[in-house]
mmCIF file of C-alpha atoms and ligand atoms in Angstrom:
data_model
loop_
_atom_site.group_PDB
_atom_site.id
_atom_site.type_symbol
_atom_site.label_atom_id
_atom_site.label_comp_id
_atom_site.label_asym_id
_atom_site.label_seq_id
_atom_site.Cartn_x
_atom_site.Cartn_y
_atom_site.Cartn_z
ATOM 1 C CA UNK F 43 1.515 -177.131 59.311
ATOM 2 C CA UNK F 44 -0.419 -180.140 58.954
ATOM 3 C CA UNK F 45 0.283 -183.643 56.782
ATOM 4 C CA UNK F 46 -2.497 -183.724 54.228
ATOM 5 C CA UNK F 47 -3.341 -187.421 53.063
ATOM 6 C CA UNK F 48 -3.802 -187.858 49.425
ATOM 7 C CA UNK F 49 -6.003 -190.950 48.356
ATOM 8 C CA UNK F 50 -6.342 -192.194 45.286
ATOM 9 C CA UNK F 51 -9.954 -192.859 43.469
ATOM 10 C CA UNK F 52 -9.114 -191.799 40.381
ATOM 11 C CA UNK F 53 -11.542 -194.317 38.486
ATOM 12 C CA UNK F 54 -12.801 -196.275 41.483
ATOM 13 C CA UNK F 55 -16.389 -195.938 42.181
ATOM 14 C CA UNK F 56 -16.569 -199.217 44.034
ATOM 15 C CA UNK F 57 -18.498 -198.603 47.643
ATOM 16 C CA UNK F 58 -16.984 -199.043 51.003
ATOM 17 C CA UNK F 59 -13.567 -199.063 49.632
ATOM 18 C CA UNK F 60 -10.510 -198.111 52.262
ATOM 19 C CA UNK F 61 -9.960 -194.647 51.564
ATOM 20 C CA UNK F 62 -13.890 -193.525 51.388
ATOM 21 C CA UNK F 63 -13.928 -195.402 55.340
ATOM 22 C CA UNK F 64 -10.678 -193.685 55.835
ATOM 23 C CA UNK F 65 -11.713 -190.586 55.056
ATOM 24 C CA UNK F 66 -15.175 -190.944 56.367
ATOM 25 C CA UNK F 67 -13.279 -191.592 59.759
ATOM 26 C CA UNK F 68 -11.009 -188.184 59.608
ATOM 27 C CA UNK F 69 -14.632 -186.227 59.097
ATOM 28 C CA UNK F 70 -16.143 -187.846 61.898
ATOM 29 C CA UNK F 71 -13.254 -187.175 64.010
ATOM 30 C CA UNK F 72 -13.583 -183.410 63.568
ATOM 31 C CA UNK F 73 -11.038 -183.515 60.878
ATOM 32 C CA UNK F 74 -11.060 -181.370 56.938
ATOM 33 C CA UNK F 75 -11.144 -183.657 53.955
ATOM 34 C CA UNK F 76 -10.975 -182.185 50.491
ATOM 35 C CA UNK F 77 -13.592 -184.427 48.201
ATOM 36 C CA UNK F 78 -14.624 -184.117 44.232
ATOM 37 C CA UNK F 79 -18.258 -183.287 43.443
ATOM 38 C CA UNK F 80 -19.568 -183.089 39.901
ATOM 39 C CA UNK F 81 -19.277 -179.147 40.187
ATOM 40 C CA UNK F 82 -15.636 -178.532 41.981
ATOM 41 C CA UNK F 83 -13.545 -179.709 44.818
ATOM 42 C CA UNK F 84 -15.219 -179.429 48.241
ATOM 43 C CA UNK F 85 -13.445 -179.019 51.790
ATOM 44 C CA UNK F 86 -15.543 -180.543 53.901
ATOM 45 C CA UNK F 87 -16.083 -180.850 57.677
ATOM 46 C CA UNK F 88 -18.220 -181.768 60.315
ATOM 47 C CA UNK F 89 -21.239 -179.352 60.015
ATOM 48 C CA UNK F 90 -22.795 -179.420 63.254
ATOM 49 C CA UNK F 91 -19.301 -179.165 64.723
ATOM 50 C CA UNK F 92 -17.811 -175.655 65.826
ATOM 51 C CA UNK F 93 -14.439 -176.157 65.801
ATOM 52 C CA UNK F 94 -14.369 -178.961 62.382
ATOM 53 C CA UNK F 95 -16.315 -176.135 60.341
ATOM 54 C CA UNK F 96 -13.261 -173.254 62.092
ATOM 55 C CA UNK F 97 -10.754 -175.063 60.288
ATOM 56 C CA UNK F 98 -12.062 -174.769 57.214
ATOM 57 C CA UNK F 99 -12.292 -170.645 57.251
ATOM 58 C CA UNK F 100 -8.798 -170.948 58.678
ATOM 59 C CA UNK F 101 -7.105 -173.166 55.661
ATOM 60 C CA UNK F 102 -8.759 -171.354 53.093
ATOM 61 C CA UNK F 103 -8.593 -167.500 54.556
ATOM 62 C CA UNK F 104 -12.095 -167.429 54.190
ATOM 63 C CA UNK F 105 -14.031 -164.199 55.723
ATOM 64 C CA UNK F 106 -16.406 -165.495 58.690
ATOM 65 C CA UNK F 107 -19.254 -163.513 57.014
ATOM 66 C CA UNK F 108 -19.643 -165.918 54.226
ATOM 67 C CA UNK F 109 -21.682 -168.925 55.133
ATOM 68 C CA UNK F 110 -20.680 -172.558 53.814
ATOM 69 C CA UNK F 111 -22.923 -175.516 52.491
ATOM 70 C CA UNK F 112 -23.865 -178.143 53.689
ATOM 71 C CA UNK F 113 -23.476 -181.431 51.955
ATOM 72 C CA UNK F 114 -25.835 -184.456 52.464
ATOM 73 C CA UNK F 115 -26.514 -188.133 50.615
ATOM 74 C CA UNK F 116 -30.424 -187.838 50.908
ATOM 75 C CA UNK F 117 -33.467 -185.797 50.959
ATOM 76 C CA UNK F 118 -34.169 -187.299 54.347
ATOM 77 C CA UNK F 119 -30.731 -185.911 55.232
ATOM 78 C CA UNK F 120 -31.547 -182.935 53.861
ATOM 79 C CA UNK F 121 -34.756 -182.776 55.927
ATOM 80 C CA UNK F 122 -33.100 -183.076 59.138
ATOM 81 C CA UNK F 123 -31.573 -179.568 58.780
ATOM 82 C CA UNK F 124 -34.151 -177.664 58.239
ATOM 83 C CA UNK F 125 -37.329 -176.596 59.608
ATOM 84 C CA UNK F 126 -39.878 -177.120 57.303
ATOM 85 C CA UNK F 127 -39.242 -178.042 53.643
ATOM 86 C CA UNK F 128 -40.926 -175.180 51.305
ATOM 87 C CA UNK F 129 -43.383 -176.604 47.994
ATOM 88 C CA UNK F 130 -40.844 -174.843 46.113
ATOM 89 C CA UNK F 131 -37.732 -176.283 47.778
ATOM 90 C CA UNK F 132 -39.670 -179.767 47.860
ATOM 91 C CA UNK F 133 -40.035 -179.608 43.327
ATOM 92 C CA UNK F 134 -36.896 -178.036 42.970
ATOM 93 C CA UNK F 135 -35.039 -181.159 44.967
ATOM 94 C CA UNK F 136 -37.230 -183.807 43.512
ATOM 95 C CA UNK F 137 -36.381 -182.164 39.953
ATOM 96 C CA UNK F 138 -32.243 -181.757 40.157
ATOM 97 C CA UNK F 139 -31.604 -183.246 43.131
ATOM 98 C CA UNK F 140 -28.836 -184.804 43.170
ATOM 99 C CA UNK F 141 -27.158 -182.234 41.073
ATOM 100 C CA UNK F 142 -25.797 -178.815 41.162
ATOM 101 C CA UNK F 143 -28.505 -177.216 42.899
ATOM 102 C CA UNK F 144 -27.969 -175.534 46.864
ATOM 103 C CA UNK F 145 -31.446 -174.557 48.146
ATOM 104 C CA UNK F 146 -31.261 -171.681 51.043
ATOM 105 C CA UNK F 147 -34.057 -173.007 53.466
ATOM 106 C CA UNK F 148 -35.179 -172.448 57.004
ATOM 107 C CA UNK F 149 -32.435 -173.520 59.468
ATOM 108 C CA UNK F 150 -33.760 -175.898 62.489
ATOM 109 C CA UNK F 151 -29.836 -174.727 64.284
ATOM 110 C CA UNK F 152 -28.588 -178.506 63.337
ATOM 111 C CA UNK F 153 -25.434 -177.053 61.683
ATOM 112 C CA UNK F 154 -23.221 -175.197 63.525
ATOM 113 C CA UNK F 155 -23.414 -171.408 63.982
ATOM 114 C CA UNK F 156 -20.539 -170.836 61.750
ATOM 115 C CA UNK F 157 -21.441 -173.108 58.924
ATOM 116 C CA UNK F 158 -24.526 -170.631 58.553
ATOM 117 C CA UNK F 159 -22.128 -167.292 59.586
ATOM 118 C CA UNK F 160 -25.353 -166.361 62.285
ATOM 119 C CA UNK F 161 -28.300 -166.471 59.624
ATOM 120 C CA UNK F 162 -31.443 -168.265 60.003
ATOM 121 C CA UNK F 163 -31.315 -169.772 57.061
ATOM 122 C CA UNK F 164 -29.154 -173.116 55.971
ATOM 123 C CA UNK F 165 -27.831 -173.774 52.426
ATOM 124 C CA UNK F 166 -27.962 -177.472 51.646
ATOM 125 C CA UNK F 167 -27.114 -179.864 48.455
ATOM 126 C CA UNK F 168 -26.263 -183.156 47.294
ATOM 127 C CA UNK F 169 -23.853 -183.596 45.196
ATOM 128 C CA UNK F 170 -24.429 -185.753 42.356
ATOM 129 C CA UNK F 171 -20.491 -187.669 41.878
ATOM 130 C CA UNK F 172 -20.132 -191.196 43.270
ATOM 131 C CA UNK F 173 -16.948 -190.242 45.579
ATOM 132 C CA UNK F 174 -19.040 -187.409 47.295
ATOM 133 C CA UNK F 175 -22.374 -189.534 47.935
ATOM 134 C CA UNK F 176 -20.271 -192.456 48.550
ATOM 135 C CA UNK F 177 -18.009 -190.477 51.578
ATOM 136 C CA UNK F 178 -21.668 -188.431 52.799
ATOM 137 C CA UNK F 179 -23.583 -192.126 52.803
ATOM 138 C CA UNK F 180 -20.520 -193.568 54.453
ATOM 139 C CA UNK F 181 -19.838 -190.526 57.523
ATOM 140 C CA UNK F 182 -23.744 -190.004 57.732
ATOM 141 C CA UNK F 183 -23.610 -186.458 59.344
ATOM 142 C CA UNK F 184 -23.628 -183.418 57.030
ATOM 143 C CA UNK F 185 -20.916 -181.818 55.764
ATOM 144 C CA UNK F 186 -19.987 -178.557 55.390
ATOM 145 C CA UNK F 187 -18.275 -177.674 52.096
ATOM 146 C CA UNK F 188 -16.950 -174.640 50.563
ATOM 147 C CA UNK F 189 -14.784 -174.824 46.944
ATOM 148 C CA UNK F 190 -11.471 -176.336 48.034
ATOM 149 C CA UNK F 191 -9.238 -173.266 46.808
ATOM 150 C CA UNK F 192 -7.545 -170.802 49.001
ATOM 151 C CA UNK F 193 -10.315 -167.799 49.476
ATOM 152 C CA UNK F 194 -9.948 -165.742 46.241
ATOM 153 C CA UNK F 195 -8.584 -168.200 43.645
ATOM 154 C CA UNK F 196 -10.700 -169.935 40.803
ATOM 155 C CA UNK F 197 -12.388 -172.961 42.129
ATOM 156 C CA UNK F 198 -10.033 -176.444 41.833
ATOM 157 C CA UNK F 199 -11.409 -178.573 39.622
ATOM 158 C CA UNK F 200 -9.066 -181.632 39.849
ATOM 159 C CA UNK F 201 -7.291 -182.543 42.614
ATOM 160 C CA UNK F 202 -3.756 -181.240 41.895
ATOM 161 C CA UNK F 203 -5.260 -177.663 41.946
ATOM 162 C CA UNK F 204 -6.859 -178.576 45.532
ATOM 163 C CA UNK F 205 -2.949 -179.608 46.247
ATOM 164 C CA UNK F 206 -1.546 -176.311 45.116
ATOM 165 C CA UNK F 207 -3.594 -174.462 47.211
ATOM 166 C CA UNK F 208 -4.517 -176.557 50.517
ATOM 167 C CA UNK F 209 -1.624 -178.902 51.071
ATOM 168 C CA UNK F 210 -0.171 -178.786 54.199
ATOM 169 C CA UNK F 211 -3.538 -176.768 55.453
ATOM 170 C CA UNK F 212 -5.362 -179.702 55.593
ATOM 171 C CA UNK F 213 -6.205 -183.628 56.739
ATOM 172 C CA UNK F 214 -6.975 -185.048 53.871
ATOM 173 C CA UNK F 215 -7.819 -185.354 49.879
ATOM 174 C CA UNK F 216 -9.445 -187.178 47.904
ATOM 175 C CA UNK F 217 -8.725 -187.568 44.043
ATOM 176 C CA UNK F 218 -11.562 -188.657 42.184
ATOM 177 C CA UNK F 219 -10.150 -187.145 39.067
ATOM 178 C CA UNK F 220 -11.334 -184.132 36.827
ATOM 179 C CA UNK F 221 -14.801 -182.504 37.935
ATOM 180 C CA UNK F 222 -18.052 -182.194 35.527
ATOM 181 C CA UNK F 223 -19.208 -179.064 35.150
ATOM 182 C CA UNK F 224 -16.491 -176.859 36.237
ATOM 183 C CA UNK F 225 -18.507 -174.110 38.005
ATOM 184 C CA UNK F 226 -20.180 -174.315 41.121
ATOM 185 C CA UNK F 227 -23.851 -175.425 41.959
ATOM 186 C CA UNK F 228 -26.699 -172.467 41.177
ATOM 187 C CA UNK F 229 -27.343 -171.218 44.606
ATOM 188 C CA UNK F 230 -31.363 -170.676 45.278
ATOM 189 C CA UNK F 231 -32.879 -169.002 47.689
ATOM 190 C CA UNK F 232 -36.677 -171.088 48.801
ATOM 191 C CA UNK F 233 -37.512 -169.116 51.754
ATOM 192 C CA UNK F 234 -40.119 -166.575 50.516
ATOM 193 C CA UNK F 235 -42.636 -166.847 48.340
ATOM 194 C CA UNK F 236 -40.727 -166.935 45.281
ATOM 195 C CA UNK F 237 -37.611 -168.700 44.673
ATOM 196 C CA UNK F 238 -34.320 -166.138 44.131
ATOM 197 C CA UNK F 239 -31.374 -167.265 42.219
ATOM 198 C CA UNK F 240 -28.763 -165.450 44.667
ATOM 199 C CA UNK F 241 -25.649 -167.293 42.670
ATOM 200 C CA UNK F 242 -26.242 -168.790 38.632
ATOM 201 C CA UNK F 243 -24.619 -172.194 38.379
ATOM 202 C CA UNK F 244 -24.953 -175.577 37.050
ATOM 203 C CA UNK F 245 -29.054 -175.370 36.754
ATOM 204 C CA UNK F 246 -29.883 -172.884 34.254
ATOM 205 C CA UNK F 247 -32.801 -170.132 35.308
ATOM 206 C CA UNK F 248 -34.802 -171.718 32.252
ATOM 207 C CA UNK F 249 -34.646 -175.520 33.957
ATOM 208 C CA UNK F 250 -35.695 -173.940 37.171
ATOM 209 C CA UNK F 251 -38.931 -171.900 35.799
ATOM 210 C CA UNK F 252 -39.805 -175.441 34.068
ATOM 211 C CA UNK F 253 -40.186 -176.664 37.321
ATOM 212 C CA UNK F 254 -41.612 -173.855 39.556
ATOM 213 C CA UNK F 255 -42.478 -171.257 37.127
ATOM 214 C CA UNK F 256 -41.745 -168.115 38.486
ATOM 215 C CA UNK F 257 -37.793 -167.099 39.578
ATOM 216 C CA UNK F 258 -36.605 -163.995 40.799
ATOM 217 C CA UNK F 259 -32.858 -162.942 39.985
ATOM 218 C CA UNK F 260 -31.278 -161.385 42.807
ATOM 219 C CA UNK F 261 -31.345 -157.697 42.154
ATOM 220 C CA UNK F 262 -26.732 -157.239 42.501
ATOM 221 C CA UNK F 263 -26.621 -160.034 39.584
ATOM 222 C CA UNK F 264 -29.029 -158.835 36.965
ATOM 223 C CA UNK F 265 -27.971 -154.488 37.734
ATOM 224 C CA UNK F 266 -24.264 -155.636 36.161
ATOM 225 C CA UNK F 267 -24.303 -152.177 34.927
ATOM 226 C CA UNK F 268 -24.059 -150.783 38.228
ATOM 227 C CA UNK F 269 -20.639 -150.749 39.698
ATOM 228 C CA UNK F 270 -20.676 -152.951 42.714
ATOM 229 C CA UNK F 271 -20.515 -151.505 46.488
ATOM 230 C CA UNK F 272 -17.501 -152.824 47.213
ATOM 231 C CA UNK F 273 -14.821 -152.455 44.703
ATOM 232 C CA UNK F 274 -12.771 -154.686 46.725
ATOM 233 C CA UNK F 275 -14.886 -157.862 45.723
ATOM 234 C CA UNK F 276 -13.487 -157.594 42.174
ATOM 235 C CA UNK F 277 -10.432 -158.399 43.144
ATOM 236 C CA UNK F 278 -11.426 -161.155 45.950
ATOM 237 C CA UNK F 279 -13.311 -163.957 43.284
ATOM 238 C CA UNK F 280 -11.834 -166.326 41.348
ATOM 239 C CA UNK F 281 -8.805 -164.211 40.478
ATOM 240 C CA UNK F 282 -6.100 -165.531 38.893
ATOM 241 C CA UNK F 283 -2.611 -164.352 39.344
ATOM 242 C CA UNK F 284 -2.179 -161.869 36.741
ATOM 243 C CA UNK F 285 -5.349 -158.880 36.444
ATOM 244 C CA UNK F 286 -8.053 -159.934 34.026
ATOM 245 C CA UNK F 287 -9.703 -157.592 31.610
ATOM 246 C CA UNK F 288 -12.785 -158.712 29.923
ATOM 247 C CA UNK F 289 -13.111 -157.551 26.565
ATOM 248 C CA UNK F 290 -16.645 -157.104 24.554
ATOM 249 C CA UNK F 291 -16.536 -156.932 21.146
ATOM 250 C CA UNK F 292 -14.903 -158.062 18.180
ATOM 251 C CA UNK F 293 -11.769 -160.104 17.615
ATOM 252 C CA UNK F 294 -10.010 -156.914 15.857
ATOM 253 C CA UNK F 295 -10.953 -155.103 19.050
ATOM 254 C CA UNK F 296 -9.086 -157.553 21.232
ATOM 255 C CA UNK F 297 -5.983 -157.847 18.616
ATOM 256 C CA UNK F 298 -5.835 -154.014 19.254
ATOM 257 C CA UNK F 299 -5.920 -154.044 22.549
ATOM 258 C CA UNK F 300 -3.103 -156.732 22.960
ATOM 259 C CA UNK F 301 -0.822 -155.141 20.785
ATOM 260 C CA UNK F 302 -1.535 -151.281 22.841
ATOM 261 C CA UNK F 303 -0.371 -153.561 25.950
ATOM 262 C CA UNK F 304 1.964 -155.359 24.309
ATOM 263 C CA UNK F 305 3.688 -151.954 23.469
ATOM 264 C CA UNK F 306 3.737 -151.074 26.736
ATOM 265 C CA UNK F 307 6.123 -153.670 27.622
ATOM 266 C CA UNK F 308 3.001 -156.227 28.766
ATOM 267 C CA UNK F 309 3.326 -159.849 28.182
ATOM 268 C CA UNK F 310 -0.893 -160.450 27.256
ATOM 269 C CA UNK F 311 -2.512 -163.628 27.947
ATOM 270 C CA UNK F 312 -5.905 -164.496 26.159
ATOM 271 C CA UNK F 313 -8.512 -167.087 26.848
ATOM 272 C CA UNK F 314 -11.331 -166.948 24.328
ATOM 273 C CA UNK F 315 -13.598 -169.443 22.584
ATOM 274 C CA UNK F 316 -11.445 -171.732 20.164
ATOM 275 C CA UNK F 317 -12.755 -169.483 17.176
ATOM 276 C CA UNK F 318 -11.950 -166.497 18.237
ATOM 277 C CA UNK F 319 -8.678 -167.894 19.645
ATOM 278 C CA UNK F 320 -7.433 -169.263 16.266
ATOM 279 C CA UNK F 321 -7.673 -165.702 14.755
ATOM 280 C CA UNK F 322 -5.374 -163.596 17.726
ATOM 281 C CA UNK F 323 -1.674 -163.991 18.441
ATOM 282 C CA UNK F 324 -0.640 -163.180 21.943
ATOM 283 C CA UNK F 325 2.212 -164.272 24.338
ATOM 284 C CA UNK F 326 -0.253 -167.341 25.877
ATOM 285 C CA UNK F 327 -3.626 -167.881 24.459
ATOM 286 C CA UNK F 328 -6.054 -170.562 26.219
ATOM 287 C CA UNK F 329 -8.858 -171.909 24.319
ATOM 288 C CA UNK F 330 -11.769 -172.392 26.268
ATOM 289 C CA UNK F 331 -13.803 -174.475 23.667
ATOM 290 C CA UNK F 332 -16.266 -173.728 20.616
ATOM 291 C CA UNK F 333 -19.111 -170.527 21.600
ATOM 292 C CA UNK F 334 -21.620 -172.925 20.345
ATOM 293 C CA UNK F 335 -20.335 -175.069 23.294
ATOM 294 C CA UNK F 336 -20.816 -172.921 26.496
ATOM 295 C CA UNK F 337 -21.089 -176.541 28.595
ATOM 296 C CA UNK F 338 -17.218 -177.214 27.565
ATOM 297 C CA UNK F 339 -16.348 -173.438 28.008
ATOM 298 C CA UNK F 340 -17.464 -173.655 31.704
ATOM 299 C CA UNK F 341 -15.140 -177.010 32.067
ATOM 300 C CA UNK F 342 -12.534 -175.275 30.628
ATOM 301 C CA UNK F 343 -12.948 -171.601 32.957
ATOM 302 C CA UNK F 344 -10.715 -172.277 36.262
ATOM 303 C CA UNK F 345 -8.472 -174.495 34.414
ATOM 304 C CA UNK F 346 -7.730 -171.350 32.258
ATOM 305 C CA UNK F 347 -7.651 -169.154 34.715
ATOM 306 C CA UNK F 348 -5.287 -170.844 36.754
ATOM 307 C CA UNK F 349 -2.775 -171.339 33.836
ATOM 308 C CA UNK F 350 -1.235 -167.984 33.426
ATOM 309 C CA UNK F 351 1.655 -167.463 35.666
ATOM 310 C CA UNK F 352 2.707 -164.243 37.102
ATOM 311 C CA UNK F 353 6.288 -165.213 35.941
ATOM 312 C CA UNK F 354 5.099 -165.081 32.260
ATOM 313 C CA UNK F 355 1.680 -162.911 31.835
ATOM 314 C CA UNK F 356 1.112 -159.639 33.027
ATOM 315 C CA UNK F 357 -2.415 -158.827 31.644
ATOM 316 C CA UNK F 358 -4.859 -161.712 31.001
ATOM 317 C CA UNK F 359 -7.983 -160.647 28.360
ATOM 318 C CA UNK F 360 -10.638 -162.500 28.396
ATOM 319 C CA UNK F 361 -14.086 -161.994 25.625
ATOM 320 C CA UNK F 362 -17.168 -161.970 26.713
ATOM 321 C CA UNK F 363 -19.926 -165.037 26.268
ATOM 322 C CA UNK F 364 -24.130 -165.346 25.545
ATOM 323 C CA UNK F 365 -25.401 -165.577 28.760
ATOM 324 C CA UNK F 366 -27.840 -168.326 27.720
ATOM 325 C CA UNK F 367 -28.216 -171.050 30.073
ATOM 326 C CA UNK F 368 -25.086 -172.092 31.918
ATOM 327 C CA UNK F 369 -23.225 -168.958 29.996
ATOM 328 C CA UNK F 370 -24.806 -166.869 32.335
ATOM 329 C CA UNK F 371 -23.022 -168.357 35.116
ATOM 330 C CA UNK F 372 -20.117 -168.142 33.149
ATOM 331 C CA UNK F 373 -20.000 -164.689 32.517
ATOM 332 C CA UNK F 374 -21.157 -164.047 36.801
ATOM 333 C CA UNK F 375 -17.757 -166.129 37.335
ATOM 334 C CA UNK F 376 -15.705 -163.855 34.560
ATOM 335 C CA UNK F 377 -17.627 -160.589 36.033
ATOM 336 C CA UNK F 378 -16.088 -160.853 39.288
ATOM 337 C CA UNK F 379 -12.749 -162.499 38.348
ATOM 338 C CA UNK F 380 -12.210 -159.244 36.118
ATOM 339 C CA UNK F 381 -10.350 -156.094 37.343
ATOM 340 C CA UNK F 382 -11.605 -154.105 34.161
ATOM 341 C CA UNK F 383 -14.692 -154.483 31.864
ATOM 342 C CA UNK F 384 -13.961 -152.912 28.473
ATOM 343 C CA UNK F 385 -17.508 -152.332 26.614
HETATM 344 O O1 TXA Q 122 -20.824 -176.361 43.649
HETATM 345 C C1 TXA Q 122 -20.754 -175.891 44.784
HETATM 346 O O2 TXA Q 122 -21.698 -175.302 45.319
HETATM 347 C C2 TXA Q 122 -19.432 -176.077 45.546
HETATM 348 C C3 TXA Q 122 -19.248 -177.571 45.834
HETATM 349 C C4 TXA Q 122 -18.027 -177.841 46.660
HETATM 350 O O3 TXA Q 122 -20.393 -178.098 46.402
HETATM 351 N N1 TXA Q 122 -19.427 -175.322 46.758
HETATM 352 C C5 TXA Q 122 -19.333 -173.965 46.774
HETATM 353 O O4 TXA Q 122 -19.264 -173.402 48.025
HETATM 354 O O5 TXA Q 122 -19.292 -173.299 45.772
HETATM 355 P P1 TXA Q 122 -18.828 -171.897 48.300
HETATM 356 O O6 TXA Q 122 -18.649 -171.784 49.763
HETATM 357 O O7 TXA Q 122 -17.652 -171.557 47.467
HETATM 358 O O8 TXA Q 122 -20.083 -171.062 47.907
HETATM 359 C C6 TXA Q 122 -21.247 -171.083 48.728
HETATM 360 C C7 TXA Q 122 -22.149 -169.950 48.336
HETATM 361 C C8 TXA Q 122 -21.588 -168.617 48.760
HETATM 362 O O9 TXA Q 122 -21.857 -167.667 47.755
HETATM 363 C C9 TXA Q 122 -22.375 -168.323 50.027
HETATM 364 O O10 TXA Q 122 -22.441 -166.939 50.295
HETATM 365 C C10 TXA Q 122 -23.727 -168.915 49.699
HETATM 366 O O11 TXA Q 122 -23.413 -170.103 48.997
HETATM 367 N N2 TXA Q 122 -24.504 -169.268 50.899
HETATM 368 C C11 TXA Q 122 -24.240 -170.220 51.809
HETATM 369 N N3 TXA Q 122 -25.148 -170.231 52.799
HETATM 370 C C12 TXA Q 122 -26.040 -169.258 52.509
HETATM 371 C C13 TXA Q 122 -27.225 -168.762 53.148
HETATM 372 N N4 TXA Q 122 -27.687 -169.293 54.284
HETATM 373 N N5 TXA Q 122 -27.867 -167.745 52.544
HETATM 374 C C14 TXA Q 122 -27.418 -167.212 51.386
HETATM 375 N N6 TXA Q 122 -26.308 -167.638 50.738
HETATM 376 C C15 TXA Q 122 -25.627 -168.635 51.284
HETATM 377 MG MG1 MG Q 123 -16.025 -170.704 46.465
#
């Protein structure tokens, strides 16, 4: 068991305060520190140290196989990790960087072996939130960063979620109040000749063809009517603690299914768009914000997730969203969060 430190920068911004140099120290000194960024909470470590980057996997049960990101302040930072910076990469950073935007690029072996799980390649971003450039500015060596929830659960996107599911598992925290966007960064892959979007996030596909003009999709997001390898990795993202069906279709539809479950002896949970919510009755029923209003839906995802309780919901329901711009990350995030998709 470990003492996690919890500082307070709820509303400070001012640089080279205490806790940023306090914090700043614990990462230099091999130490995790959980830190906002305008997508999620972070756990960061040392990335070109071995053992820093270990406990990380080890406070979040995170499989080896899945390589972390590295976090830096600057594109010179970013620089220094790689091995040569593709045109691609070089537009994509000068158009969203800092923002929520990782860029897969060649790896020059600066982070350690684990950060990158063996591959050649590096993932790298910078974070666009004062606390996070502040704290990468201040410890000046990259950091490697994975959402700060335990492996499985929705992403934290304040602080106290980062404290349900880390404390005691790690060094420090940092609360820099609520997040932005509420999902993660868009993941892009810049090593070939055309960019891939390997994970939809914060950048929509749309802003990135602006920029580079062609984007290829990687080929498991845009089959979602094939039924993934693994079954497994349903269960293993972003679930909360009661299943999750997702539900397309009308709002009769989903009043018919929660009364069938409610029969049953179920206790339903629902989290739809506010419209849709004000016209079903269930036992808890989040509203995620208006469908014309997919930027406050995505805020509104982990918290929602994250609020029904095994002690009170059995079966969460969620509807379905557009997948325009940052609903298609949305609906990724729901996709494999869900145990059941009911077309
Ligand atoms: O918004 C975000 O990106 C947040 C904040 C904290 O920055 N971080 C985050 O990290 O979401 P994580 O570890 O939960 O997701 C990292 C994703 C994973 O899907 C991982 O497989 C992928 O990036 N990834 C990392 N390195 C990669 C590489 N070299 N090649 C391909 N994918 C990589
Ligand atoms: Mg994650």
């Amino acid at each position: 068991m470990t003492h996690t430190i919890r500082w307070n920068l709820h509303g400070i911004t001012k640089i080279n305060n205490r806790e940023i140099k306090e914090a700043a120290r614990f990462l230099r000194d091999g130490m995790t520190v959980a830190f906002p960024t305008e997508t999620v909470y972070g756990l960061g470590a040392d990335a070109t140290s071995k053992e820093a980057v270990a406990k990380i996997f080890e406070a979040k049960g995170r499989p080896a196989d899945n390589p972390l990101i590295a976090h830096v302040a600057t594109k010179k930072q970013l620089e220094a990790l790689v091995d040569n910076l593709p045109e691609s990469a070089e537009k994509l950073i000068d158009a969203f960087s800092p923002g929520p935007i990782t860029f897969v690029l060649p790896s020059n072996g600066t982070c350690a072996e684990n950060v990158t799980a063996g591959l050649s390649t590096v993932a790298i971003r910078i974070p666009d939130h004062p606390v996070a450039i502040q704290l990468l500015k201040e410890v000046d060596i990259p950091i490697a960063a994975p959402s700060a929830n335990l492996s499985g659960k929705p992403s934290p996107t304040t602080a106290d979620h980062v404290w349900m599911d880390l404390n005691e598992k790690i060094n420090g925290l940092i609360d820099g109040g609520t997040t932005g966007v509420g999902l993660e960064s868009t993941v892009i892959d810049c090593t070939g000749e055309i960019p891939i979007i390997l994970r939809p996030g914060g950048i929509t596909m749309s802003q990135i063809e602006e920029v580079v003009g062609k984007v290829l999709v990687d080929p498991a997001l845009a089959n979602k009517s094939e039924k993934p390898k693994s079954p497994g990795m349903m269960y293993t993202h972003y679930a909360p603690e009661a299943p999750l069906w997702l539900i397309a279709g009308s709002v009769d539809k989903l009043q018919e299914i929660i009364g069938y479950q409610q029969q049953s002896g179920k206790r339903v949970g629902v989290m739809a768009s506010d419209e849709t919510a004000n016209a079903l009755q269930a036992d808890q029923v989040v509203k995620l914000g208006s469908s014309e209003n997919l930027t406050q839906v995505a805020i509104n995802l982990y918290p929602g997730l994250r609020s029904f309780k095994q002690a009170t919901i059995d079966l969460i329901l969620c509807e379905t969203f557009s997948e325009k711009g940052i609903g298609q990350a949305i609906m990724n995030r729901l996709e494999k969060a869900a145990t059941k998709y009911v077309k």
